[in-house]
mmCIF file of C-alpha atoms and ligand atoms in Angstrom:
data_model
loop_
_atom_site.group_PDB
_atom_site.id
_atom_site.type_symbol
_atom_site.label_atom_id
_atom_site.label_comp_id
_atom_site.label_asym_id
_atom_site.label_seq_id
_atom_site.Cartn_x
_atom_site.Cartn_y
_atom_site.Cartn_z
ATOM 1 C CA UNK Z 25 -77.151 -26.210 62.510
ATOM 2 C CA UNK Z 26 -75.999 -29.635 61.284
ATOM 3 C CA UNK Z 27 -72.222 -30.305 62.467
ATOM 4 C CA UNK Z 28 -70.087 -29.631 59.973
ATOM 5 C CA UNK Z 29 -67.963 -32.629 58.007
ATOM 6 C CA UNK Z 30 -64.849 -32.901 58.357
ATOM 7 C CA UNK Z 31 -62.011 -35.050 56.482
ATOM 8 C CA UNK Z 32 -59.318 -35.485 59.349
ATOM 9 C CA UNK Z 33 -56.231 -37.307 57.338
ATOM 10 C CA UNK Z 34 -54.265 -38.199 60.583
ATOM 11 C CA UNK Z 35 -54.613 -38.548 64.530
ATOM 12 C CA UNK Z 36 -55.013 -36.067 66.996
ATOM 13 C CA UNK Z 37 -54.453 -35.733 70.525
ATOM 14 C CA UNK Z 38 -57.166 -37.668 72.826
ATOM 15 C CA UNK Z 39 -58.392 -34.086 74.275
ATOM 16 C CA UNK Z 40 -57.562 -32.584 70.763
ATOM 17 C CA UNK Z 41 -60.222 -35.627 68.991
ATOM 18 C CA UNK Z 42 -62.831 -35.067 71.676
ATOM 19 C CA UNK Z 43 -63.043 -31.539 71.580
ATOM 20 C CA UNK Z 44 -62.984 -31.533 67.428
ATOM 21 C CA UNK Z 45 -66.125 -34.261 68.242
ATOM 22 C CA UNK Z 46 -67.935 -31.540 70.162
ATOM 23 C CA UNK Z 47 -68.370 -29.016 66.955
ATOM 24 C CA UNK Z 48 -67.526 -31.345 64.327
ATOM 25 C CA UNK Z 49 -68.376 -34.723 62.087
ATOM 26 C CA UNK Z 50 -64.590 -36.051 62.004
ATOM 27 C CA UNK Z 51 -64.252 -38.895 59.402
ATOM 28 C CA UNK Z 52 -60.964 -40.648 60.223
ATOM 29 C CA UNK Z 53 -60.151 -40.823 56.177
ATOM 30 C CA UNK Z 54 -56.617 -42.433 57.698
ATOM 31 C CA UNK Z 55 -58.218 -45.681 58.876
ATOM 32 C CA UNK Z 56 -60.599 -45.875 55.611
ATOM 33 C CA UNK Z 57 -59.118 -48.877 53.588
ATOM 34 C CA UNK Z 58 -61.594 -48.163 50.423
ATOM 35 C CA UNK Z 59 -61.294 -44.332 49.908
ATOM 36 C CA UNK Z 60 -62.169 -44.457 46.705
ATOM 37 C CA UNK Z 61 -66.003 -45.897 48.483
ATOM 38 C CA UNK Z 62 -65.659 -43.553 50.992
ATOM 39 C CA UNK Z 63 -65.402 -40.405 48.777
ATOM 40 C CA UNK Z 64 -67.992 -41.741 46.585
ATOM 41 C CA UNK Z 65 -70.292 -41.496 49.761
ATOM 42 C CA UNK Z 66 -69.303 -38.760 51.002
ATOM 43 C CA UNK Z 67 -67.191 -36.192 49.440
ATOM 44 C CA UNK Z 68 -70.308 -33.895 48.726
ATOM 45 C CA UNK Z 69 -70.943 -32.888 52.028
ATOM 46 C CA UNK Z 70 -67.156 -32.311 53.235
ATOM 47 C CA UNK Z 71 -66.792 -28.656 53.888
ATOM 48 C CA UNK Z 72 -62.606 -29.366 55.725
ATOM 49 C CA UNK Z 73 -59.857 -31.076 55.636
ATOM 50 C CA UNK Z 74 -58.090 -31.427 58.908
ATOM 51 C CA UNK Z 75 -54.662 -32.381 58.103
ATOM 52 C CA UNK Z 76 -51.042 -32.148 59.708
ATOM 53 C CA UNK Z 77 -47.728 -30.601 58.594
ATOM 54 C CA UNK Z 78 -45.977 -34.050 58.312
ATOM 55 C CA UNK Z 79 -48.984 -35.370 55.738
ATOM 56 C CA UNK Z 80 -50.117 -34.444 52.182
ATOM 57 C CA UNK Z 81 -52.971 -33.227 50.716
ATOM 58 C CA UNK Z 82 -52.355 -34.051 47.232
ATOM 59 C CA UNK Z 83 -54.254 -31.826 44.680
ATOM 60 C CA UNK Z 84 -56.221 -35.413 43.387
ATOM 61 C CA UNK Z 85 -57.889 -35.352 46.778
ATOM 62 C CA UNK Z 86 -58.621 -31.743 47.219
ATOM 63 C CA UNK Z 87 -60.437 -32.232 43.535
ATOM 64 C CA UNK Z 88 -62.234 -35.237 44.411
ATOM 65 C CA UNK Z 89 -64.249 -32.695 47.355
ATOM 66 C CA UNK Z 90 -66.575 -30.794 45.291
ATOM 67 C CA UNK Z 91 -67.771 -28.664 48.917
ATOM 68 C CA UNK Z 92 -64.658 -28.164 50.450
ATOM 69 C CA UNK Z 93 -63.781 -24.672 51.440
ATOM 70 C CA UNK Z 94 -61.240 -24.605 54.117
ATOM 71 C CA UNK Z 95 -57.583 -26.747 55.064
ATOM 72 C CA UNK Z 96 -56.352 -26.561 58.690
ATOM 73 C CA UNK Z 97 -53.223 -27.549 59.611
ATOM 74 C CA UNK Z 98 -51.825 -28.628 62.362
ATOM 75 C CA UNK Z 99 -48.143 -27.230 62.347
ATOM 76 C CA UNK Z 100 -46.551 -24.222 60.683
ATOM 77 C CA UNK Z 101 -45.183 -25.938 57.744
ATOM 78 C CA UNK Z 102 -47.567 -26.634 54.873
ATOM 79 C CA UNK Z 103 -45.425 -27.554 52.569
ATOM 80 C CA UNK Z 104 -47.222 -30.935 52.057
ATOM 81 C CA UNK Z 105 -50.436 -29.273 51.011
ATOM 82 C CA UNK Z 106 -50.409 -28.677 47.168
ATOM 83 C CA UNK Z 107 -50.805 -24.742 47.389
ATOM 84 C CA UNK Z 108 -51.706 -24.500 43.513
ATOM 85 C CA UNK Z 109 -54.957 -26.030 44.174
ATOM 86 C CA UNK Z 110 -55.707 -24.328 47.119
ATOM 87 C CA UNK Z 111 -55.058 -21.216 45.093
ATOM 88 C CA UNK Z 112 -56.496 -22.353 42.010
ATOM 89 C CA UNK Z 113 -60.131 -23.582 44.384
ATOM 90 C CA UNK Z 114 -60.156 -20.303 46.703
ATOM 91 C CA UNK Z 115 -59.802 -22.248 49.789
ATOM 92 C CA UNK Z 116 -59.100 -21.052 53.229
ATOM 93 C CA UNK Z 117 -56.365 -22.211 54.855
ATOM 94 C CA UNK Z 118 -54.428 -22.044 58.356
ATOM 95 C CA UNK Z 119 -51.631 -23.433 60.004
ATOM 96 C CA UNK Z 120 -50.390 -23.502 63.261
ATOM 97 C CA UNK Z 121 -47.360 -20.623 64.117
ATOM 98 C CA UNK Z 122 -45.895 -18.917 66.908
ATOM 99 C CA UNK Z 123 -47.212 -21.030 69.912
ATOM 100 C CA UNK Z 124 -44.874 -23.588 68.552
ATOM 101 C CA UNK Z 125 -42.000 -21.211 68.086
ATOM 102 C CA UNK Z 126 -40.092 -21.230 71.670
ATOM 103 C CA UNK Z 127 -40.324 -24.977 71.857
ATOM 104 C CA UNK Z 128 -38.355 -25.159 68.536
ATOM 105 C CA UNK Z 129 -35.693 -22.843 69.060
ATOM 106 C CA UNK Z 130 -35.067 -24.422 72.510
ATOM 107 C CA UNK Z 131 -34.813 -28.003 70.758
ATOM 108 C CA UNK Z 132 -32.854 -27.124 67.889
ATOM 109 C CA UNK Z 133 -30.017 -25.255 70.964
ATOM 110 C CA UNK Z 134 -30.498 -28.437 72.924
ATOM 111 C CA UNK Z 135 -29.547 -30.683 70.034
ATOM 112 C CA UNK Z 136 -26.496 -28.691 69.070
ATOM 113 C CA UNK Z 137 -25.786 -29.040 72.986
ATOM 114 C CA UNK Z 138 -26.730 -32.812 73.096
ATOM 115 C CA UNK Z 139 -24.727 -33.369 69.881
ATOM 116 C CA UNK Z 140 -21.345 -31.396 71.141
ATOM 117 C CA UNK Z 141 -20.840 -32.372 74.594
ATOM 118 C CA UNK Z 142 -21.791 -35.883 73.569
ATOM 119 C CA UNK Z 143 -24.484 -36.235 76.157
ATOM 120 C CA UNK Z 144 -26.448 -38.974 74.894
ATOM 121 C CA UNK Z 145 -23.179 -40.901 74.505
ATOM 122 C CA UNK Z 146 -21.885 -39.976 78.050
ATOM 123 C CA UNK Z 147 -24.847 -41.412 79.278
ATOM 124 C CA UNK Z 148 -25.300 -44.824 77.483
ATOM 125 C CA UNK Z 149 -21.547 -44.926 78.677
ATOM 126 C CA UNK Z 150 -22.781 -44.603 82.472
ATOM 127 C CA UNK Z 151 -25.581 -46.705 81.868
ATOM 128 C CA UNK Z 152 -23.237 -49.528 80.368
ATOM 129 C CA UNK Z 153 -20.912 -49.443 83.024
ATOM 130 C CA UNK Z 154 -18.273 -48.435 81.268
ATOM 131 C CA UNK Z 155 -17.286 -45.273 83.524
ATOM 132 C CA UNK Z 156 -16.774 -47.876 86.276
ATOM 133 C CA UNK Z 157 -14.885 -50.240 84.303
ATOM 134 C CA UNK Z 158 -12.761 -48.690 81.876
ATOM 135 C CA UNK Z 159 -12.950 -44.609 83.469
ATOM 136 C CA UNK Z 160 -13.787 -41.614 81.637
ATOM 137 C CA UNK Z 161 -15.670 -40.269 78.367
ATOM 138 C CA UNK Z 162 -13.379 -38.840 76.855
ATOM 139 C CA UNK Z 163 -13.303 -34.732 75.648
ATOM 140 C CA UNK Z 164 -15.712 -33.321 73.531
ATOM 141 C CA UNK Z 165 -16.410 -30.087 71.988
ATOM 142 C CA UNK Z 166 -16.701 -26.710 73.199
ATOM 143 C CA UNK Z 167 -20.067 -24.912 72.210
ATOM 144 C CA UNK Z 168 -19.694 -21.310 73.795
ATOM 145 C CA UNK Z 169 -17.676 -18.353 71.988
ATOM 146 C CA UNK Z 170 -18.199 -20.099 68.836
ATOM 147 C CA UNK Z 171 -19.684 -18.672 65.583
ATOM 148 C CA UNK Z 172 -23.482 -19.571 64.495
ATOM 149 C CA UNK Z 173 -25.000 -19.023 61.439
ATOM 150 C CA UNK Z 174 -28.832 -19.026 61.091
ATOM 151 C CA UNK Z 175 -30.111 -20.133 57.747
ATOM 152 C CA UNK Z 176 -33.357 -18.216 57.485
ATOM 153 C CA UNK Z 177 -34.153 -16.070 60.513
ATOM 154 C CA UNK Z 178 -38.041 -16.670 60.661
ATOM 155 C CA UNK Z 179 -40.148 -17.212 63.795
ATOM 156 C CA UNK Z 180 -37.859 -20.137 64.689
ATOM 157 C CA UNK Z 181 -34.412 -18.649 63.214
ATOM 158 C CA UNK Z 182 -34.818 -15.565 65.253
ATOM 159 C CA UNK Z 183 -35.472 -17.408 68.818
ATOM 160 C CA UNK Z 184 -32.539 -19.779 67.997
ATOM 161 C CA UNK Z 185 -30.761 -16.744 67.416
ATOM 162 C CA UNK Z 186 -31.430 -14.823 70.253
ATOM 163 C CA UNK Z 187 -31.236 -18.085 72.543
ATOM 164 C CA UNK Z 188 -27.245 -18.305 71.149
ATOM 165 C CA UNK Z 189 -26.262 -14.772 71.546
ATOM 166 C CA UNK Z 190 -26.749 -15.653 75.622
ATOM 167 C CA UNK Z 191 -23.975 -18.183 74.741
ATOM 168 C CA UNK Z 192 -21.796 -15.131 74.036
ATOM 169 C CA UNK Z 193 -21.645 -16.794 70.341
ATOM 170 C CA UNK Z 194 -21.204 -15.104 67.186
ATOM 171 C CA UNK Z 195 -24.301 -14.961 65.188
ATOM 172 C CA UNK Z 196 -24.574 -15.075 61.858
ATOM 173 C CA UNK Z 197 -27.983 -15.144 59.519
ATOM 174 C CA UNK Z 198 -29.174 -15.311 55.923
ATOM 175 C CA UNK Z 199 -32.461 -14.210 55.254
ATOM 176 C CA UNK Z 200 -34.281 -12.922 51.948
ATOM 177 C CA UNK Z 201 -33.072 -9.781 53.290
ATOM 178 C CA UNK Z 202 -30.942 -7.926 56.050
ATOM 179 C CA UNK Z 203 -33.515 -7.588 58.842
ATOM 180 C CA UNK Z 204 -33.974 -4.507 60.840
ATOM 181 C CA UNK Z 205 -34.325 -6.695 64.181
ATOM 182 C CA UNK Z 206 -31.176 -8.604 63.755
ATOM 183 C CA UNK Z 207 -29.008 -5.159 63.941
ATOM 184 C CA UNK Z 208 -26.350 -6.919 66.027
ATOM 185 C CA UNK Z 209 -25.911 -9.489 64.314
ATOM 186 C CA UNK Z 210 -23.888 -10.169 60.618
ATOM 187 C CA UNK Z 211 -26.117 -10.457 57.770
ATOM 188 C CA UNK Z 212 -24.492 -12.894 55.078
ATOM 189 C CA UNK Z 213 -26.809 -13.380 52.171
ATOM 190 C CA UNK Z 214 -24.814 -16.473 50.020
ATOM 191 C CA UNK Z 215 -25.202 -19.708 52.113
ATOM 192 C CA UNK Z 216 -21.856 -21.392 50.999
ATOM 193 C CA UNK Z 217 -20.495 -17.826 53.076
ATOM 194 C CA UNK Z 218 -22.451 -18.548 56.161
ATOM 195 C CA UNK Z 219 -21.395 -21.733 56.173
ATOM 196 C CA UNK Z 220 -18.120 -20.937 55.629
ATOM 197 C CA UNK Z 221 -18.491 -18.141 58.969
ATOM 198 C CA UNK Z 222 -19.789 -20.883 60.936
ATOM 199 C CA UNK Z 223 -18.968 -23.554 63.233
ATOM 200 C CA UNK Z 224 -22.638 -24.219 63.854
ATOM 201 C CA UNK Z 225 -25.540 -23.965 61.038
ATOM 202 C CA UNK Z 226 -28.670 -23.804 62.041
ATOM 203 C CA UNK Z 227 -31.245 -24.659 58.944
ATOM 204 C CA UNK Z 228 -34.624 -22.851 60.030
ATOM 205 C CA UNK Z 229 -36.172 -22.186 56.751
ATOM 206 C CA UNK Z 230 -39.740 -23.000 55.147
ATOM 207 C CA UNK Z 231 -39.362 -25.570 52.751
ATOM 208 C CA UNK Z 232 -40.557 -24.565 48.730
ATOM 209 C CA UNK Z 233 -39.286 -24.641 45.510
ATOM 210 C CA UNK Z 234 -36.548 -22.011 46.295
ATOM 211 C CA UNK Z 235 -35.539 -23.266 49.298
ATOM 212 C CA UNK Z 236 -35.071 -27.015 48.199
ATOM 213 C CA UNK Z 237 -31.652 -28.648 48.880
ATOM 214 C CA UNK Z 238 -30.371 -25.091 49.680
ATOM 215 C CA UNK Z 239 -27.935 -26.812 51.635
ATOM 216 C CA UNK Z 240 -26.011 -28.411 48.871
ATOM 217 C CA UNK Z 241 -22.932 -30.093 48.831
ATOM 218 C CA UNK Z 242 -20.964 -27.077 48.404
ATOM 219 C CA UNK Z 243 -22.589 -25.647 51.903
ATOM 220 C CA UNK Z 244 -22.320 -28.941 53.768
ATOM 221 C CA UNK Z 245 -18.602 -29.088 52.364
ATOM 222 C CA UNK Z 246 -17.889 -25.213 53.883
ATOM 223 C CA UNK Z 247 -19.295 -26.638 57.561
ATOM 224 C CA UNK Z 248 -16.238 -28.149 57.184
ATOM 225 C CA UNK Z 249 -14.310 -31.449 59.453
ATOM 226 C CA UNK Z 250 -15.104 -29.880 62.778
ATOM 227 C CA UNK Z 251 -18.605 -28.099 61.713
ATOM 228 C CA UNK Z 252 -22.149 -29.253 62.633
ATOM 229 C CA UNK Z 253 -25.123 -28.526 60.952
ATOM 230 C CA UNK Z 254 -28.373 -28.493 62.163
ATOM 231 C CA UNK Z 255 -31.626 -29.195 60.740
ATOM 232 C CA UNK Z 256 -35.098 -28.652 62.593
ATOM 233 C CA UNK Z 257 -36.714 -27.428 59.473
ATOM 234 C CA UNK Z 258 -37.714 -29.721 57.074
ATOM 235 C CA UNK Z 259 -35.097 -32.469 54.997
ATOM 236 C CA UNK Z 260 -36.398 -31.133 51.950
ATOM 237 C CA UNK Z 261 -33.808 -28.250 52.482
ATOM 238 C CA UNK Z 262 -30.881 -30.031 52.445
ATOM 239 C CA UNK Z 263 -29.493 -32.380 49.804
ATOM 240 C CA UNK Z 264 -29.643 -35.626 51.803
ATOM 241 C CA UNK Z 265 -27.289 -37.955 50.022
ATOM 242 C CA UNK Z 266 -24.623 -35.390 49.572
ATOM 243 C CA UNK Z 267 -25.191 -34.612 53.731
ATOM 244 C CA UNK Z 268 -24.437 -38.264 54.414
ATOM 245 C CA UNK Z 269 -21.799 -38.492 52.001
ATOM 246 C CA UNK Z 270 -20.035 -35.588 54.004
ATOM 247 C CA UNK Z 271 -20.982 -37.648 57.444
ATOM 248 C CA UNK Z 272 -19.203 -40.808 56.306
ATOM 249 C CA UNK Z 273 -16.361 -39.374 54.793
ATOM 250 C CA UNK Z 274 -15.364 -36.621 57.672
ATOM 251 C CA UNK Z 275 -16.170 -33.889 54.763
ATOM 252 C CA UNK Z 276 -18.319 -32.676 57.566
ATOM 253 C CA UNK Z 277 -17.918 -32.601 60.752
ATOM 254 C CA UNK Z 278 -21.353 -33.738 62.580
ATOM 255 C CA UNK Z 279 -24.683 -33.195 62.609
ATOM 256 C CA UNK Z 280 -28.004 -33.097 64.612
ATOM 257 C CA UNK Z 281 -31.481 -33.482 62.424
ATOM 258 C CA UNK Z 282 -35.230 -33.635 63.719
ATOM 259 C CA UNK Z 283 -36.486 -34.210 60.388
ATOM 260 C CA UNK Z 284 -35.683 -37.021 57.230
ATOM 261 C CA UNK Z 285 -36.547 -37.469 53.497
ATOM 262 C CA UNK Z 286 -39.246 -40.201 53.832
ATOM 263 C CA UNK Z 287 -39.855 -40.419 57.854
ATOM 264 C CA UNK Z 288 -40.845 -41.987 59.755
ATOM 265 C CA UNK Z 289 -38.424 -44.827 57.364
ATOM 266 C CA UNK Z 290 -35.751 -42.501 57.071
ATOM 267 C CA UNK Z 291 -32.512 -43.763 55.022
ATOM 268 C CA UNK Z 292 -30.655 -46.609 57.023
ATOM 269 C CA UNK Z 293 -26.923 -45.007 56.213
ATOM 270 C CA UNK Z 294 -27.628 -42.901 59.517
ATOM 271 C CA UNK Z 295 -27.889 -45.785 61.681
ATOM 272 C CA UNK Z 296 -24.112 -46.517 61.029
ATOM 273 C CA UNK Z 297 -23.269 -43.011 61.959
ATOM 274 C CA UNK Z 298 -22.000 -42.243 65.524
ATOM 275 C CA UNK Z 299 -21.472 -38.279 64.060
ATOM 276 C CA UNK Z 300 -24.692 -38.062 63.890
ATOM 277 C CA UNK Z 301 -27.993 -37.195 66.539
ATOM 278 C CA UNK Z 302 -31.128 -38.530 65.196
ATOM 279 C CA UNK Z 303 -34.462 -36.787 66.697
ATOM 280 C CA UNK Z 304 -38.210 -38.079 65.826
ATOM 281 C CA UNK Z 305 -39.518 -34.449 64.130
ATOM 282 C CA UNK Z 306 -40.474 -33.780 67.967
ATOM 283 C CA UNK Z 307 -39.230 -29.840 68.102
ATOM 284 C CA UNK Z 308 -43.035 -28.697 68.369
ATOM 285 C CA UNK Z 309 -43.616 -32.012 71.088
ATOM 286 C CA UNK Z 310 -44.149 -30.533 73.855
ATOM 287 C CA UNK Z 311 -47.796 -31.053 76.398
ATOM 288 C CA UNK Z 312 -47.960 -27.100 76.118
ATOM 289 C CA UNK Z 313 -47.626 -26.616 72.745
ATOM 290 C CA UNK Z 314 -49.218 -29.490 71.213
ATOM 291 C CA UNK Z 315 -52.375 -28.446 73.134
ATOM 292 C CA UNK Z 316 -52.110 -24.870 72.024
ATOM 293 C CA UNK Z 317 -51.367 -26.065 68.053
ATOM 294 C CA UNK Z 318 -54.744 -28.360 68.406
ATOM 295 C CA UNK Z 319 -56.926 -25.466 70.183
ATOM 296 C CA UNK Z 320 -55.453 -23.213 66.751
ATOM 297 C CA UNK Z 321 -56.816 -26.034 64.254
ATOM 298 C CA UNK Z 322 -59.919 -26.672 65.991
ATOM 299 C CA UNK Z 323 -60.681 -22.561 66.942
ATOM 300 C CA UNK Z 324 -59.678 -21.374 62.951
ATOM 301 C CA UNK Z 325 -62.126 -24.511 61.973
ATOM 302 C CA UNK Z 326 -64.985 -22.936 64.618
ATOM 303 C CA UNK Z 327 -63.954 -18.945 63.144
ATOM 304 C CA UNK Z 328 -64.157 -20.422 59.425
ATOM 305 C CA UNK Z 329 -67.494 -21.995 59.818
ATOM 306 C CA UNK Z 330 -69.200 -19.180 61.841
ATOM 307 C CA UNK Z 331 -68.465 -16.737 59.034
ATOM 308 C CA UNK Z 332 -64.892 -15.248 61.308
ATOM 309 C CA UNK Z 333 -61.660 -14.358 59.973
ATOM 310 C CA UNK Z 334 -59.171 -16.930 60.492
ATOM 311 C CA UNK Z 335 -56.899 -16.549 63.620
ATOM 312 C CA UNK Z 336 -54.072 -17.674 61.945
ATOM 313 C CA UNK Z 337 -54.594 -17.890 58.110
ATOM 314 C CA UNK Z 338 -51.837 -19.057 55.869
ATOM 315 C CA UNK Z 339 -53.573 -17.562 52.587
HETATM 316 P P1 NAP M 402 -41.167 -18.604 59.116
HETATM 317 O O1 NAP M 402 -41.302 -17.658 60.242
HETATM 318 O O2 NAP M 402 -42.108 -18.509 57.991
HETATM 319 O O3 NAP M 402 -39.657 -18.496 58.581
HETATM 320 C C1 NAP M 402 -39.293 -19.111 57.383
HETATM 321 C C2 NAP M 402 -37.895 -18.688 56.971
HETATM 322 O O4 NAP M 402 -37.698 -19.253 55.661
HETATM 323 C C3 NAP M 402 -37.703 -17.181 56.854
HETATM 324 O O5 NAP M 402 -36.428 -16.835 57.326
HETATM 325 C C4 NAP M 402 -37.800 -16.936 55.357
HETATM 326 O O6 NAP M 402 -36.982 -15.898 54.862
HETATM 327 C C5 NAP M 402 -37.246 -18.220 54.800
HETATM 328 N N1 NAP M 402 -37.732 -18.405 53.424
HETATM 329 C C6 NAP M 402 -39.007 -18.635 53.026
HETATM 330 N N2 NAP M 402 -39.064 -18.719 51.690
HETATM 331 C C7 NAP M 402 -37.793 -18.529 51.239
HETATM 332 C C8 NAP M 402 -37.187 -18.498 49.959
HETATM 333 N N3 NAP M 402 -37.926 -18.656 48.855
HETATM 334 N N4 NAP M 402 -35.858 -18.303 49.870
HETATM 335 C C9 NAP M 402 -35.114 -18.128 50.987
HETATM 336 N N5 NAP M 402 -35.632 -18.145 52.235
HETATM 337 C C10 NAP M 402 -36.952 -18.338 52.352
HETATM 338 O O7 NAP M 402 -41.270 -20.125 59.628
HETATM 339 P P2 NAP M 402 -41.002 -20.715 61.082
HETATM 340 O O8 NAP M 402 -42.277 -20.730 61.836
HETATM 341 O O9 NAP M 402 -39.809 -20.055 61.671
HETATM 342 O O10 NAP M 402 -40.648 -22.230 60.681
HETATM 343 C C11 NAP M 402 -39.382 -22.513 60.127
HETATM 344 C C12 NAP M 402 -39.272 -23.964 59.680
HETATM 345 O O11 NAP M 402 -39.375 -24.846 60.805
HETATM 346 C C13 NAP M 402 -40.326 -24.443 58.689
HETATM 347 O O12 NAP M 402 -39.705 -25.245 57.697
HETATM 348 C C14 NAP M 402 -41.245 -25.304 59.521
HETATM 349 O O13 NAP M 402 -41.923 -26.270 58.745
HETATM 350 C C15 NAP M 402 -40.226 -25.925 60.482
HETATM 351 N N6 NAP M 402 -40.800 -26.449 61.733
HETATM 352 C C16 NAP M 402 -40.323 -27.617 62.242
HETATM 353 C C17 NAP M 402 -40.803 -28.100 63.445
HETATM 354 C C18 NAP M 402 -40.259 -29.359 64.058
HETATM 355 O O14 NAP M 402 -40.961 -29.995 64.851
HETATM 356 N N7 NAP M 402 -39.045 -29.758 63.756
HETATM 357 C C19 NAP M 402 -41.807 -27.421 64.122
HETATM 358 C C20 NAP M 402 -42.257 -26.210 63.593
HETATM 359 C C21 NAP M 402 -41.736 -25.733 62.411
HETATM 360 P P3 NAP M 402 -37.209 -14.360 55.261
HETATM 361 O O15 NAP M 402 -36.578 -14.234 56.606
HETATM 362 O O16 NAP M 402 -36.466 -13.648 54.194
HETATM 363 O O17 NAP M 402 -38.684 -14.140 55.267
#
């Protein structure tokens, strides 16, 4: 059997690239400067896109690939992929969840760690000199004891969750619904009410059309001068401007975000914030997870084109 083609619209791994090479004809579409050439000579036999959860597969492209029958994505969130032509084409898809799940939750509690006891500060301070010369950090914030709330206790939500009740914290969620799991903790549907039960909010939701800029200016403003918010999810859920509005004025207290409207060039307003930690969308970046997210798009590609259900479908 012929390999089949492949339209990969963003790098791998090394190991990830060379094992895709074994099975499959990758075209690196990223590094084509004359798509529209490229398409014309090829689009008929590409059966895949390979794609990742920080890119987009506009519905233009997915139409312009008369053959295509399956989207793999590396990373839960494929929210970039327009899902009404997937639908509207029958294509398979897949993503990447759970093997990324522990490495998230265990960023997101660093960050709110990092971000509290002011450890990235503390140590540019040693660095500088600064302990030896002028003495001391100076106090920060006390994480333990304190109340969290969980905005949407997925995968991710639910391992943050269960991470923070070893903190002897109080745990708060909002889901679509009360979940049977969570029976120790306080289920508090309105967001503006979470936030206003929390010190720390955790924003661990998928991002759609219902879930955009759920974190208004009216949750932000609950957090309140002392409150941090959270964001490994995706910046799509919370309003942006009115989040650094609330960072520059004190409305809010901090915050700690893995993910930006527009990154990698995220808005330059953060850079002048010291309340603020600033992460590269790295929650997933670990050796042992990245490895197990590229075996997932490369073994769902391999079950798709041997006739196999998908290992992790999305659809
Ligand atoms: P998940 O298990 O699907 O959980 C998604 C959560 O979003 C659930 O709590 C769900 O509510 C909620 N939700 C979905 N649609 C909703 C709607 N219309 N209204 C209200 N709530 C809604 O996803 P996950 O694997 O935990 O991933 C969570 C997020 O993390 C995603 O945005 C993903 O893209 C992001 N992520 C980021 C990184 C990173 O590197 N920073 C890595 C991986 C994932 P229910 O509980 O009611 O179902």
């Amino acid at each position: 059997m012929n390999k089949p083609e492949i339209l990969q619209l963003g790098a791998y791994s090394e190991r990830d690239e060379a094992l895709l090479n074994e099975h499959f004809v990758m075209h690196r579409f990223f590094e084509v400067d004359d798509k529209e050439a490229f398409l014309k000579q090829h689009a008929a036999n590409i059966k895949a896109i390979g794609t990742r959860g920080d890119l987009r597969v506009e519905g233009e492209l997915i139409d312009a690939l008369p053959a295509l029958e399956m989207i793999a994505v590396y990373g839960v969130g494929y929210d970039g992929v327009d899902m009404d032509r997937v639908i509207a084409r029958d294509l398979r898809m897949s993503n990447t969840p759970d093997v990324l799940t522990g490495d998230v939750a265990d960023y997101a509690v660093a960050m709110m760690l990092a971000q509290s006891r002011a450890i990235v500060g503390a140590s540019d301070w040693v660095r500088s000199g600064n302990w030896g010369n002028t003495g001391g950090y100076g106090l920060t914030s006390r994480v333990h004891g304190k109340r969290v709330g969980v905005l949407g206790l997925g995968r991710i939500g639910f391992e943050i969750a269960k991470r923070l009740a070893a903190f002897d914290m109080e745990i708060n969620y909002s889901s679509r619904s009360a979940k049977p799991e969570a029976a120790d903790w306080n289920f508090i549907a309105d967001p503006v009410a979470l936030a206003e039960a929390s010190d720390f909010l955790f924003v661990a939701l998928a991002a759609n059309a219902e879930t955009r800029h759920i974190v208004s200016k009216e949750v932000i403003e609950a957090m309140g001068s002392t409150g941090m918010i959270i964001n490994i999810s995706r910046a799509a859920n919370i309003d942006e401007e009115a989040l650094l509005d609330a960072l520059e004025s004190g409305a809010l207290g901090s915050a700690a975000l893995d993910v930006f409207e527009g990154e990698p060039v995220i808005n330059e307003r953060f850079f002048a914030l010291d309340n603020v930690l600033l992460q590269p969308h790295q929650g997933s970046g670990t050796v042992e997870t990245r490895e197990a997210m590229g075996d997932l798009v490369r073994n769902n590609l391999l079950a798709h084109f041997e006739g196999r259900d998908l290992l992790t479908p999305v659809n």
